[in-house]
XYZ file of C-alpha atoms in Angstrom:
647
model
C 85.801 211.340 218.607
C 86.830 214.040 221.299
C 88.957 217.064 220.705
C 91.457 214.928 222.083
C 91.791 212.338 219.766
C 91.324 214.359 216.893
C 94.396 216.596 217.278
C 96.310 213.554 218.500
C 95.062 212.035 214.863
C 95.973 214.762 212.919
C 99.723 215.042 214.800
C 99.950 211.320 214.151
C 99.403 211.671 210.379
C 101.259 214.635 209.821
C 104.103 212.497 211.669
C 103.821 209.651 208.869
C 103.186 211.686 206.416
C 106.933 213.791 207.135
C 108.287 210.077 207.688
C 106.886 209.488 203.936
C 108.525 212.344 202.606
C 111.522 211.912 204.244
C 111.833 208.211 203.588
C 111.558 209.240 200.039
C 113.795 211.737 199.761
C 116.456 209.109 200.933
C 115.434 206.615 198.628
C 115.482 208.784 195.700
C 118.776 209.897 196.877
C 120.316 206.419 197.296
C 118.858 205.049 193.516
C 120.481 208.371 191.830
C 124.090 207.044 193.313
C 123.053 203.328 192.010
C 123.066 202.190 196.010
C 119.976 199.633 195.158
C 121.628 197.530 192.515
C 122.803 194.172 193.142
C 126.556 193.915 194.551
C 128.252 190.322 192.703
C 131.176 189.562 194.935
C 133.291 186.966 192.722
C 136.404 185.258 193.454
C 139.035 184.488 196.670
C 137.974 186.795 199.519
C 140.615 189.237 200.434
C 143.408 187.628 203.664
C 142.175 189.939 206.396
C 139.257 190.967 208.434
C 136.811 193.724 206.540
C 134.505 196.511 207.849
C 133.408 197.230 205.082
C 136.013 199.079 203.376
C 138.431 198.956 206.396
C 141.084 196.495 206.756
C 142.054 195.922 210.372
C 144.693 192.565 209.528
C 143.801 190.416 212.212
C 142.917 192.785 215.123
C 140.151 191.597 217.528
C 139.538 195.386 218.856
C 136.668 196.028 216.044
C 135.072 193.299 216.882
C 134.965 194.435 220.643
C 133.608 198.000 219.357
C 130.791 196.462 217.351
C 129.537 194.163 220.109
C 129.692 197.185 222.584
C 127.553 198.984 220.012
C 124.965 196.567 219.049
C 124.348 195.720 223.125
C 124.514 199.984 223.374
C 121.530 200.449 220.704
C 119.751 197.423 221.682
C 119.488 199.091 224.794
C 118.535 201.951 223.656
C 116.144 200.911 221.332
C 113.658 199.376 224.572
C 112.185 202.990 224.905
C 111.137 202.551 221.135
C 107.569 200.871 219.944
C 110.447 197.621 219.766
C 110.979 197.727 223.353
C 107.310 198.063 224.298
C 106.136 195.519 222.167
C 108.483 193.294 223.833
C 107.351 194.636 227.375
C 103.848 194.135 226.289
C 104.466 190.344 225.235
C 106.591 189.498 229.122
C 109.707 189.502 227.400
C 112.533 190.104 230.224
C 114.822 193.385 229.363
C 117.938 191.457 229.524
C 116.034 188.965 226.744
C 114.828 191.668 224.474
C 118.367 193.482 224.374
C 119.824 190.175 223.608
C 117.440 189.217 220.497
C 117.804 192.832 219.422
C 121.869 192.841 219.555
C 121.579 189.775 217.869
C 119.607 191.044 214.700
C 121.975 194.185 214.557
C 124.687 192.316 214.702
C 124.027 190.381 211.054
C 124.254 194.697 209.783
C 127.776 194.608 211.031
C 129.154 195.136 207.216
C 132.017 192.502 206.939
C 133.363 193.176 202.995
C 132.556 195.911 200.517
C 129.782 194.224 199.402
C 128.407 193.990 203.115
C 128.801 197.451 203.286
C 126.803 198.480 200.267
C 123.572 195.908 201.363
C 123.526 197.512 205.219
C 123.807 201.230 203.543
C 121.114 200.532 200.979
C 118.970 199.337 203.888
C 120.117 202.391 206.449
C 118.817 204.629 202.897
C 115.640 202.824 203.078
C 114.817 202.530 206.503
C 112.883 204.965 207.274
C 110.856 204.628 204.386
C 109.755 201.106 205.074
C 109.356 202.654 209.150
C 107.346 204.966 207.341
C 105.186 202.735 205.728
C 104.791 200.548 209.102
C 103.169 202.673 210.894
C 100.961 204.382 207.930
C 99.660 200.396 207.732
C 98.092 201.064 210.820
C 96.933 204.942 210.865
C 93.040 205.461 211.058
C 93.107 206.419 207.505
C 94.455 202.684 206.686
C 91.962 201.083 208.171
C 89.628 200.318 204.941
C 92.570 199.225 203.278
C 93.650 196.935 206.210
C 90.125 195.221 207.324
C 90.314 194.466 203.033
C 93.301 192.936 203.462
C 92.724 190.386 205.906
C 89.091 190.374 204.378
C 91.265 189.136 201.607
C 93.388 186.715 203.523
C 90.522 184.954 205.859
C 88.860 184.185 202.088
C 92.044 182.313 201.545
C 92.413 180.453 204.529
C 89.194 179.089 203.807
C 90.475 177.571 200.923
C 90.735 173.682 201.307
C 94.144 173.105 202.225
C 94.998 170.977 199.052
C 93.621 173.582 197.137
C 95.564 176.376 198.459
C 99.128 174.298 198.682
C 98.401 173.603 194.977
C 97.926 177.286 193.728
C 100.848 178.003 196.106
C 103.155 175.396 193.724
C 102.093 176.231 190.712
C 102.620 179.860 191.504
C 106.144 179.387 192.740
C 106.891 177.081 189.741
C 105.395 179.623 187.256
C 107.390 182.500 188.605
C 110.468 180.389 188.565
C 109.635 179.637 185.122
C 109.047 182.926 184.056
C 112.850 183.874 185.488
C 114.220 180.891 183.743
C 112.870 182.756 180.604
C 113.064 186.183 180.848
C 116.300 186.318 182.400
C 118.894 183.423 182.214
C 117.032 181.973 178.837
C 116.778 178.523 179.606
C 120.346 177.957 179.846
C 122.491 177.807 182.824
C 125.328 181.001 182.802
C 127.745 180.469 186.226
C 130.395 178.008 185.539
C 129.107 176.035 188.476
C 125.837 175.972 187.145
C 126.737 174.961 183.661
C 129.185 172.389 185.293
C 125.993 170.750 187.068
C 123.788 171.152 183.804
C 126.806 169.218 181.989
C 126.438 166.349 184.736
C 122.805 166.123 184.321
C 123.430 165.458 180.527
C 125.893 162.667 181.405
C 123.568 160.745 183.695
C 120.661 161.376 181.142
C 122.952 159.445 178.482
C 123.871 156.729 181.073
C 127.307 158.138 181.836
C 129.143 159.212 184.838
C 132.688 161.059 182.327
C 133.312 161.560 179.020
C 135.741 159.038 178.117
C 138.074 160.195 176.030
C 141.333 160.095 174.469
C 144.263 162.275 175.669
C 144.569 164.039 172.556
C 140.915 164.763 172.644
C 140.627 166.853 175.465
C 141.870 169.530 174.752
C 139.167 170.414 172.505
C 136.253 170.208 175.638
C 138.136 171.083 178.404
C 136.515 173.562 180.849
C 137.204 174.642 184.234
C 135.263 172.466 186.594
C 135.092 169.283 184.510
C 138.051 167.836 185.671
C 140.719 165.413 184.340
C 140.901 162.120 186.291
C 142.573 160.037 184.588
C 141.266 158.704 181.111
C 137.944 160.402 182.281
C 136.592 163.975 182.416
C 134.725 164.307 184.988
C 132.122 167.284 186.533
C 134.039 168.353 189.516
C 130.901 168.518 192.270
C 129.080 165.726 193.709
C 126.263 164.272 191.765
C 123.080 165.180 193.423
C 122.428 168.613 191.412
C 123.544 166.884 188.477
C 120.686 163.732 189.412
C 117.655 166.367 189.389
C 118.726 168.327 186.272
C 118.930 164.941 184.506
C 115.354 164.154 184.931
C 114.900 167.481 182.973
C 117.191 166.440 180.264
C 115.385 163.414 179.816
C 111.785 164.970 179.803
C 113.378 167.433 177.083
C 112.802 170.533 179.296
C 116.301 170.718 181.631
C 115.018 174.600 182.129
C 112.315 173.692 183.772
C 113.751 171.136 186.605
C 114.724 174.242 188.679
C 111.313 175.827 188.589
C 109.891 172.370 189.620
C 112.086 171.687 192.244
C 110.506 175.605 193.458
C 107.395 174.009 193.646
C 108.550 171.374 195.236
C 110.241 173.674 197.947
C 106.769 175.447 198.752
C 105.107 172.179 198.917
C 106.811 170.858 201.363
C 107.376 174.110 203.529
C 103.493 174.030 203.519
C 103.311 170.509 204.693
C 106.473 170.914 207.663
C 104.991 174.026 209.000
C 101.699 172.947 209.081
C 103.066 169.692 210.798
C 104.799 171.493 213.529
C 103.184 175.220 213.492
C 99.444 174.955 212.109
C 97.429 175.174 209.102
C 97.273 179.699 209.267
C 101.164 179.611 210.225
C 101.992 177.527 207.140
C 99.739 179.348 204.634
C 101.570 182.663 205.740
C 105.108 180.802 204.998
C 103.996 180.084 201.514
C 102.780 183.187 200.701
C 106.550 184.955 202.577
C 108.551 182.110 199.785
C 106.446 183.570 197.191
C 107.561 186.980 198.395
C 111.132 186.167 198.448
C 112.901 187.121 194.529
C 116.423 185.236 196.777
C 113.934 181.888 196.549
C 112.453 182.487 193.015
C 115.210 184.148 191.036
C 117.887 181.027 192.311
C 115.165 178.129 191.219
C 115.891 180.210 187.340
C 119.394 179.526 187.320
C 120.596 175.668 187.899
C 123.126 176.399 190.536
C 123.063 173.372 193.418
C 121.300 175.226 196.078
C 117.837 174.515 195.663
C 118.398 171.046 195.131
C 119.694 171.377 198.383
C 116.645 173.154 200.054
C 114.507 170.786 198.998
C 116.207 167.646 199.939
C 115.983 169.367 203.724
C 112.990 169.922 203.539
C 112.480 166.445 202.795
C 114.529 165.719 206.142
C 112.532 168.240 207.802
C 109.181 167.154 206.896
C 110.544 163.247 207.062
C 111.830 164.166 210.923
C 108.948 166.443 211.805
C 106.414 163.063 211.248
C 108.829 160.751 212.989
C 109.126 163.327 216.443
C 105.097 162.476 216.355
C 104.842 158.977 215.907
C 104.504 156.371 218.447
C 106.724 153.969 216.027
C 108.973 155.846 214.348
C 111.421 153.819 212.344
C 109.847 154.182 209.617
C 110.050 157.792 209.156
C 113.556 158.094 210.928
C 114.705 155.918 207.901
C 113.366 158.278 205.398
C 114.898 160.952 207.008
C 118.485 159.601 206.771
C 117.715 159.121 203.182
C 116.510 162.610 202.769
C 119.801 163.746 204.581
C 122.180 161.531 202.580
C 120.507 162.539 199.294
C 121.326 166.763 200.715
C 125.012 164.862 201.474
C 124.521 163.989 197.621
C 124.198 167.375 196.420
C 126.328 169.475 199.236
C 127.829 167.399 201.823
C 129.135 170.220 204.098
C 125.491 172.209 203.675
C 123.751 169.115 204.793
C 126.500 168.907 207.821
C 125.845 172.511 208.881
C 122.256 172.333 208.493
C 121.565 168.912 210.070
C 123.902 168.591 213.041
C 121.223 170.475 215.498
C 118.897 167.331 214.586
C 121.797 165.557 215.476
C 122.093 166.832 218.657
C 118.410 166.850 219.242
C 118.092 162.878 218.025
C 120.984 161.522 220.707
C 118.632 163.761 223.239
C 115.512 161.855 222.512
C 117.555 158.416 222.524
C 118.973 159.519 225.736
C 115.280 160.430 227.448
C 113.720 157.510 226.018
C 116.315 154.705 224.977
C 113.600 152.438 223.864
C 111.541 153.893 221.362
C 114.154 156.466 220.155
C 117.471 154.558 219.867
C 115.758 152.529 217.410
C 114.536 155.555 215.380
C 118.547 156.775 215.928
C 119.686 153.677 214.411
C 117.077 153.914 211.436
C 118.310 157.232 210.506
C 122.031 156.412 210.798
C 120.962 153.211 208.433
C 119.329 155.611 205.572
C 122.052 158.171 205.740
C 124.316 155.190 205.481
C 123.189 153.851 202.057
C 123.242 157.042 200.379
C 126.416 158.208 201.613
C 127.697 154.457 200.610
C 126.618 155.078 197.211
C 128.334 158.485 197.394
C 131.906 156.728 198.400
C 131.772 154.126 196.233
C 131.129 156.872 193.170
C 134.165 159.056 194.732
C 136.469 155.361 194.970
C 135.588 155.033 190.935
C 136.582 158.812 190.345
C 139.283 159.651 191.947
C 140.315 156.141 193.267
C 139.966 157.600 197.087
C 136.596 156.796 198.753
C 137.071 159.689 200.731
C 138.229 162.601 198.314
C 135.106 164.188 195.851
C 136.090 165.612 192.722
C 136.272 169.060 193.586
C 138.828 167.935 196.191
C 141.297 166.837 193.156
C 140.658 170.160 191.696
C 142.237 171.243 194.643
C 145.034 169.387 193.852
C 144.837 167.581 197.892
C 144.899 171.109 199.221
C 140.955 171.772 200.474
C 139.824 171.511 204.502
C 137.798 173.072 206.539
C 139.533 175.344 209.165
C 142.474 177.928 209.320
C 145.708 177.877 207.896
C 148.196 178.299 204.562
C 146.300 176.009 202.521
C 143.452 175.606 199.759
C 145.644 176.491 196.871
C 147.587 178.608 198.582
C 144.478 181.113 199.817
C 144.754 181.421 203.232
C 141.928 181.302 205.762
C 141.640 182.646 209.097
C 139.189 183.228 211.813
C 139.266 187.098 211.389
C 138.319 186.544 207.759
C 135.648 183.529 208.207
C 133.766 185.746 210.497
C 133.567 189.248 208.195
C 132.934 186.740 205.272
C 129.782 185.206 207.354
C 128.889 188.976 208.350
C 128.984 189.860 204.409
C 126.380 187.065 203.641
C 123.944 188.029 206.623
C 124.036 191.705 205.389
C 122.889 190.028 201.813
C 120.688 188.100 203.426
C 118.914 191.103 205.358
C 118.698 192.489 201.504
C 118.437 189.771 199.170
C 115.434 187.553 201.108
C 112.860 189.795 200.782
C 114.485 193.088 198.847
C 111.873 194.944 201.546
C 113.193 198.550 202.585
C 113.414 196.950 205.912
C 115.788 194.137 207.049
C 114.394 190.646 206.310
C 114.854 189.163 209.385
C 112.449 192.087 210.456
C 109.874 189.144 211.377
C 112.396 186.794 213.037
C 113.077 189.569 215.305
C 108.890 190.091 215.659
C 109.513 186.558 217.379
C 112.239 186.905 219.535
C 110.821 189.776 221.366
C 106.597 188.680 221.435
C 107.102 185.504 222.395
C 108.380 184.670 225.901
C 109.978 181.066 225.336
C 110.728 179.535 221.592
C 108.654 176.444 220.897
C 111.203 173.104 220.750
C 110.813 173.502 216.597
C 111.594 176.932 216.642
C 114.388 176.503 218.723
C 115.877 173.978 216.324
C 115.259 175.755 213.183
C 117.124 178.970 214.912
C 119.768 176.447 215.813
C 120.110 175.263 212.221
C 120.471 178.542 210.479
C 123.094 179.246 213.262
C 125.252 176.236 212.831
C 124.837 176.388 208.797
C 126.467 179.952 209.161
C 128.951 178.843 212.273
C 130.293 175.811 209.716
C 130.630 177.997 206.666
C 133.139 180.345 209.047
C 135.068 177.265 208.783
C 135.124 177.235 204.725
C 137.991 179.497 202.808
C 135.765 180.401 200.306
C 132.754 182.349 199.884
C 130.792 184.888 197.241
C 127.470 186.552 196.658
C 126.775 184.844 193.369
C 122.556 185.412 192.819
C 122.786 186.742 196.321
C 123.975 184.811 199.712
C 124.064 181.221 198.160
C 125.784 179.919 200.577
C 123.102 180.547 203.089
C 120.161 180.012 200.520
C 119.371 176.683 202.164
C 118.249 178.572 205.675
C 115.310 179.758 203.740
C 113.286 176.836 204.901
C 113.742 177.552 208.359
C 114.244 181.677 207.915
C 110.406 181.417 206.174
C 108.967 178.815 208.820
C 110.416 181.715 211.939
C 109.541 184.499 209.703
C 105.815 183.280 209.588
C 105.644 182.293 213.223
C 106.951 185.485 214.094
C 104.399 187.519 212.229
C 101.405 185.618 213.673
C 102.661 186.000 217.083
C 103.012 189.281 216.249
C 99.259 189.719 215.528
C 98.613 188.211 218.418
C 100.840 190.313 220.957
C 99.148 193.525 219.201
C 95.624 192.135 219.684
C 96.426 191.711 223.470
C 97.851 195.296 223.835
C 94.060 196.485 222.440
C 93.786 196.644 218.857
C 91.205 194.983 216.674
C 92.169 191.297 215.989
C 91.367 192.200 212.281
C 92.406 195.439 212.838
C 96.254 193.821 213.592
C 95.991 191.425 210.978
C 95.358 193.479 208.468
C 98.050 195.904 209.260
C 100.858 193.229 209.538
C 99.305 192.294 205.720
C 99.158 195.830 204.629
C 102.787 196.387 205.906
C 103.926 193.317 203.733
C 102.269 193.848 200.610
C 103.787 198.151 201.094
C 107.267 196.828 201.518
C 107.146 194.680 198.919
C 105.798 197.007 196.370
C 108.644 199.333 197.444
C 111.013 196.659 197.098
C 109.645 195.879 193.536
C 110.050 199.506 192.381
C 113.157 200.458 194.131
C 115.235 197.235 193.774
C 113.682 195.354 190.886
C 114.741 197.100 187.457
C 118.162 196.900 188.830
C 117.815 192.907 189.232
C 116.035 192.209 185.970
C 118.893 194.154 184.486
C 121.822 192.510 186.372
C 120.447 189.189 185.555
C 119.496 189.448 182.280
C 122.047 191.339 180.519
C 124.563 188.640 179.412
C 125.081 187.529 183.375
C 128.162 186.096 183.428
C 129.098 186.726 179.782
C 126.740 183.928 178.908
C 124.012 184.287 176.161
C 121.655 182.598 174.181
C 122.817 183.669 171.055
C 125.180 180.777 169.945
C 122.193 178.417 170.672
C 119.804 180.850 168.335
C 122.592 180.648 165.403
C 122.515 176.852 165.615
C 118.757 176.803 165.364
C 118.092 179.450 162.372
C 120.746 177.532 160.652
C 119.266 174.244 161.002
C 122.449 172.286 162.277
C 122.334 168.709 163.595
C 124.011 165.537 163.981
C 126.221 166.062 160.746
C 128.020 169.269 162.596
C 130.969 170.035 164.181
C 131.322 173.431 165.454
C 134.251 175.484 166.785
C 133.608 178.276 169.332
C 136.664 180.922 170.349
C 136.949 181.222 174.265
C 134.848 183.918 174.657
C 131.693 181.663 173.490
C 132.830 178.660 175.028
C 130.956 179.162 178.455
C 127.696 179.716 176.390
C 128.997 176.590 174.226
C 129.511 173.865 176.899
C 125.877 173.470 177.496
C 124.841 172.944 174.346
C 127.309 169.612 174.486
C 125.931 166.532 173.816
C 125.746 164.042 176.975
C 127.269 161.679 175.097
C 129.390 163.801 172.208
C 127.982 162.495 169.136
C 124.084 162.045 169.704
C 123.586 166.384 167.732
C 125.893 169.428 166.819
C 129.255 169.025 168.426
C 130.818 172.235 169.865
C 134.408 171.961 169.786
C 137.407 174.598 171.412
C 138.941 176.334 168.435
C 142.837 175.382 168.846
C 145.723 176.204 166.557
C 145.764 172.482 166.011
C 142.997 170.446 164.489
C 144.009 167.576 163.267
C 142.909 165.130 166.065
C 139.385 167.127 166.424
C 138.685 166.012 162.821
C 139.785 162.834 162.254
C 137.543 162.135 165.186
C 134.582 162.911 163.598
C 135.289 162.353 160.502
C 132.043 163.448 157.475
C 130.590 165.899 159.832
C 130.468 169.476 158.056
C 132.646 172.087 160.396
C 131.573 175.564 161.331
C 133.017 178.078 162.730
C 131.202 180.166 165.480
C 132.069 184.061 164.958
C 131.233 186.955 167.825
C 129.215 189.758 165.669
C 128.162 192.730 167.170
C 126.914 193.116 170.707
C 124.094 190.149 171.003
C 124.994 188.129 167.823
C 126.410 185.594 166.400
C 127.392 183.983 162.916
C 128.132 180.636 161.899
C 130.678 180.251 158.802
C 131.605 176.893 157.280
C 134.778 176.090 158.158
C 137.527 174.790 155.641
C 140.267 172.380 156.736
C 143.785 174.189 157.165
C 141.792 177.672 157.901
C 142.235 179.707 160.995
């Protein structure tokens, strides 16, 4: 080493090592003012447009600034390592300051809670630059040539081998969330509303049938009243998957399996389209991601949802390759309709690129794709049959789901006065989407740097996006571009309304970082040398994350979340109760209460509303001993026996 290159070094790591400090500084500053916690966003969204804390009513003039100033920094930023890196990979300068506005964009904070997720990642930015380039400073190097050392060992793996430690890691992680912090039970009222419609179809039933003056005493806010029936307000497909965990006697654990599930098949659809080294660095980014894990703990809808695409995806990826493919065009409708199944306008968003892209093929070659066309239309068909015909016994309208009656007639997509009176217009749909895309830049990964860090990696090293890639950007695009559309939106366990791009954010997130190795190989470095320092600049970020943002999520989630708690379940156990009980809860137990229900209200312990008026409760079930649940101090609760004409 000259003279040279030794003073160069040593300016180099006294560089990083200011970055470090600096980066630190900032971080320390931003956890003492609580910046790294989670933000819940819960209810209607306010009627006008949002910069963060700025209302503007319907004025398109911010939206004008912030476009000026994304292009502006975009072009800026091509005299930064971004812009070179693009230069080196033959990306055109108009291109890169496109796919660079672009990413900056999704940190345009649209909502409060926008705000706070692009500030905590504008605190922690320069850490995570920081740590970037220390992953590939000379004094790294041990630790880098380790790491992919570390990583060629596991791509040796046989692939069956590897996919199956990849499942059973995801479903063990899931598992342990499921435990440690939403314990076993579900705790959103859309969640528990799915885990009561899993209990019905374990029992055989589609309602609780029963009497007017009966429900009263198990009414709850998204189990509906239709009629004679009570009925679980969302469509049944969530509710189909939990049941298979009711009747196994482990409901907690259908989540986590459907999280195994979701790796599985990412592993098989990239492979399929992308390559063996591609997909093994997609399951190891969904094992990164707590936005993945922590949702497969709860027993919200969503990843139901992300796995039945991915069933589409992997169903559609082996029918673009076959030479007949009816076969696998059918199973892709039926993956599709079962998404429909679980959330129709999801599966619309999602899937209508693949639309677009299957009347393409039919067009270019009539006679071996029109058929395929038709066999996907056919599959779709008989689920989303099934799914009218359920909706015509419900609510009497083929074409009206439950949650549409909840509505009372009132829910559509679009703008207007409507959807209970909440009104919904473009100016709001758009800072709503640009409050879930800041979440998603924190929530995905919780790295100190944006999450779609390596989508971005992709945009600018490659010169022209493979036809998969091009549909999987196209699908997280219209997913977001159809939810503009929907009045209603929140940041329950993160950006759940976007949860479902995960399949295709990991698959672009993993292209992008191998074709990042490979652009950085080109410009001179060490093959190893690059793909260790990508791998060291993962597994730094992701400790950082861990420290910086996860005591603040094990907290949020497991403290009560949502008022909901095990305890009521834990009183019923010590005290031994069965089939001979009746209990009455107060409202502030109920939520916790309604999940412990019976499928078919008889079959153990009944939990019961405490009214003023009990007559009808206990005639009903008449012999059974009656308790009374009591809230004790913070964390407990005490059963009394109840005696007839008590309060």
């Amino acid at each position: 080493m000259t003279g040279h290159d030794a003073e160069r070094g040593g300016r180099q790591g006294r560089g990083i090592g200011l970055g470090l400090a600096a980066g630190l500084v900032l971080a320390a500053a931003g956890a003492s003012v609580g910046l790294f916690k989670p933000y819940e966003v819960y209810g209607v969204p306010v009627k006008v447009f949002q910069l963060g804390y700025f209302n503007f009513d319907r004025s398109i003039a911010p939206w004008l600034g912030a476009g000026a100033i994304c292009v502006l920094l975009a072009w800026l930023a091509l005299s930064t390592p971004l812009g070179r890196l693009a230069m080196a990979a033959g990306r055109s300068r108009a291109g890169a300051v496109a796919a660079i506005a672009a990413v900056l964009a999704t940190l345009v904070p649209g909502r409060p809670a926008g705000l706070m997720s692009v500030l905590a990642l504008a605190c922690l930015a320069p850490l995570g630059i920081a740590l970037c380039r220390a992953s590939f400073a000379p004094g790294a190097a041990k630790a880098a040539l380790w790491l992919d050392a570390a990583a060629g060992a596991l791509s040796r793996w046989p692939w069956r081998r590897f996919v199956c430690a990849a499942v059973l890691t995801a479903f063990g992680m899931a598992a342990l969330v499921s435990v440690l912090a939403f314990d076993r039970m579900p705790h959103i009222h859309d969640s528990v509303t799915y885990w009561v419609g899993g209990k019905l179809f374990a029992s055989g039933r589609l309602a609780w049938d029963l009497p007017a003056e009966l429900r009263p005493y198990f009414r709850f806010s998204f189990i509906l009243e239709l009629g004679e029936r009570q009925v679980p307000m969302y469509p049944p497909g969530a509710g189909a998957f939990l049941a298979l965990g009711h009747l196994a006697g482990v409901p907690w654990l259908a989540q986590p399996a459907l999280c195994g599930g979701i790796v599985w098949l990412l592993c098989v659809f990239c492979r399929r389209v992308a390559g063996d080294p591609t997909a093994r660095i997609a399951a190891a980014l969904a094992l990164l991601s707590p936005f993945l894990i922590v949702m497969c703990g709860e027993t919200m809808s969503h990843p139901a949802s992300l796995f039945t695409f991915l069933l589409f995806l992997v169903a559609y990826a082996r029918m673009a390759g076959q030479r007949r493919p009816v076969g696998w065009a059918f199973a892709a409708g039926l993956a599709l309709g079962a998404q429909v199944a679980v959330r129709p306008l999801t599966a619309f968003g999602l899937s209508l690129p693949f639309a677009v892209d299957m009347l393409i093929r039919s067009w270019r070659s009539p006679r071996r794709q029109a058929p395929a066309a038709l066999a996907m239309g056919v599959g779709l068909a008989m689920v989303v049959s099934g799914l009218l015909a359920l909706n015509a016994h419900l609510t009497g309208d083929p074409l009206q789901f439950a949650h549409a009656a909840y509505l009372k007639g009132t829910y559509r997509l679009g703008f207007g006065p409507y959807n209970l009176g909440n009104d919904h217009w473009p100016e709001k749909g758009i800072a709503q989407s640009l409050c879930n895309w800041n979440a998603l830049q924190k929530y995905m990964f919780e790295w100190p740097l944006p999450a779609l860090t390596p989508l971005l990696a992709l945009l600018l090293c490659t010169r022209r996006l493979t036809p998969w890639q091009r549909l999987g950007l196209a699908s997280a695009l219209s997913l977001s571009g159809v939810h503009v559309l929907h009045y209603f939106q929140d940041l329950c366990l993160g950006p759940r309304y976007y949860y479902e791009m995960l399949g295709v954010l990991l698959f672009l997130s993993a292209c992008g970082l191998a074709q990042l190795a490979r652009v950085l190989a080109g410009s001179g470095l060490e093959p190893a040398r690059a793909r260790g320092g990508i791998a060291l600049a993962v597994v730094l970020c992701t400790l950082t994350g861990a420290v910086i943002s996860g005591p603040g999520l094990i907290a949020f989630f497991s403290d009560r979340f949502y008022g909901a708690g095990p305890e009521l379940r834990e009183a019923v156990r010590r005290q031994g109760l069965g089939a001979e009980s009746l209990i009455l809860v107060d409202e502030p137990l109920w939520l916790s209460a309604i999940s412990l229900e019976p499928g078919d209200l008889q079959s153990g312990p009944v939990f019961a509303r405490h009214l003023p008026e009990l007559r009808p409760l206990l005639a009903a079930y008449p012999g059974r001993k009656t308790w009374r649940a009591v809230s004790g101090p913070p964390g407990g609760v005490t059963l009394e026996p109840f005696a007839a004409g008590a309060r």
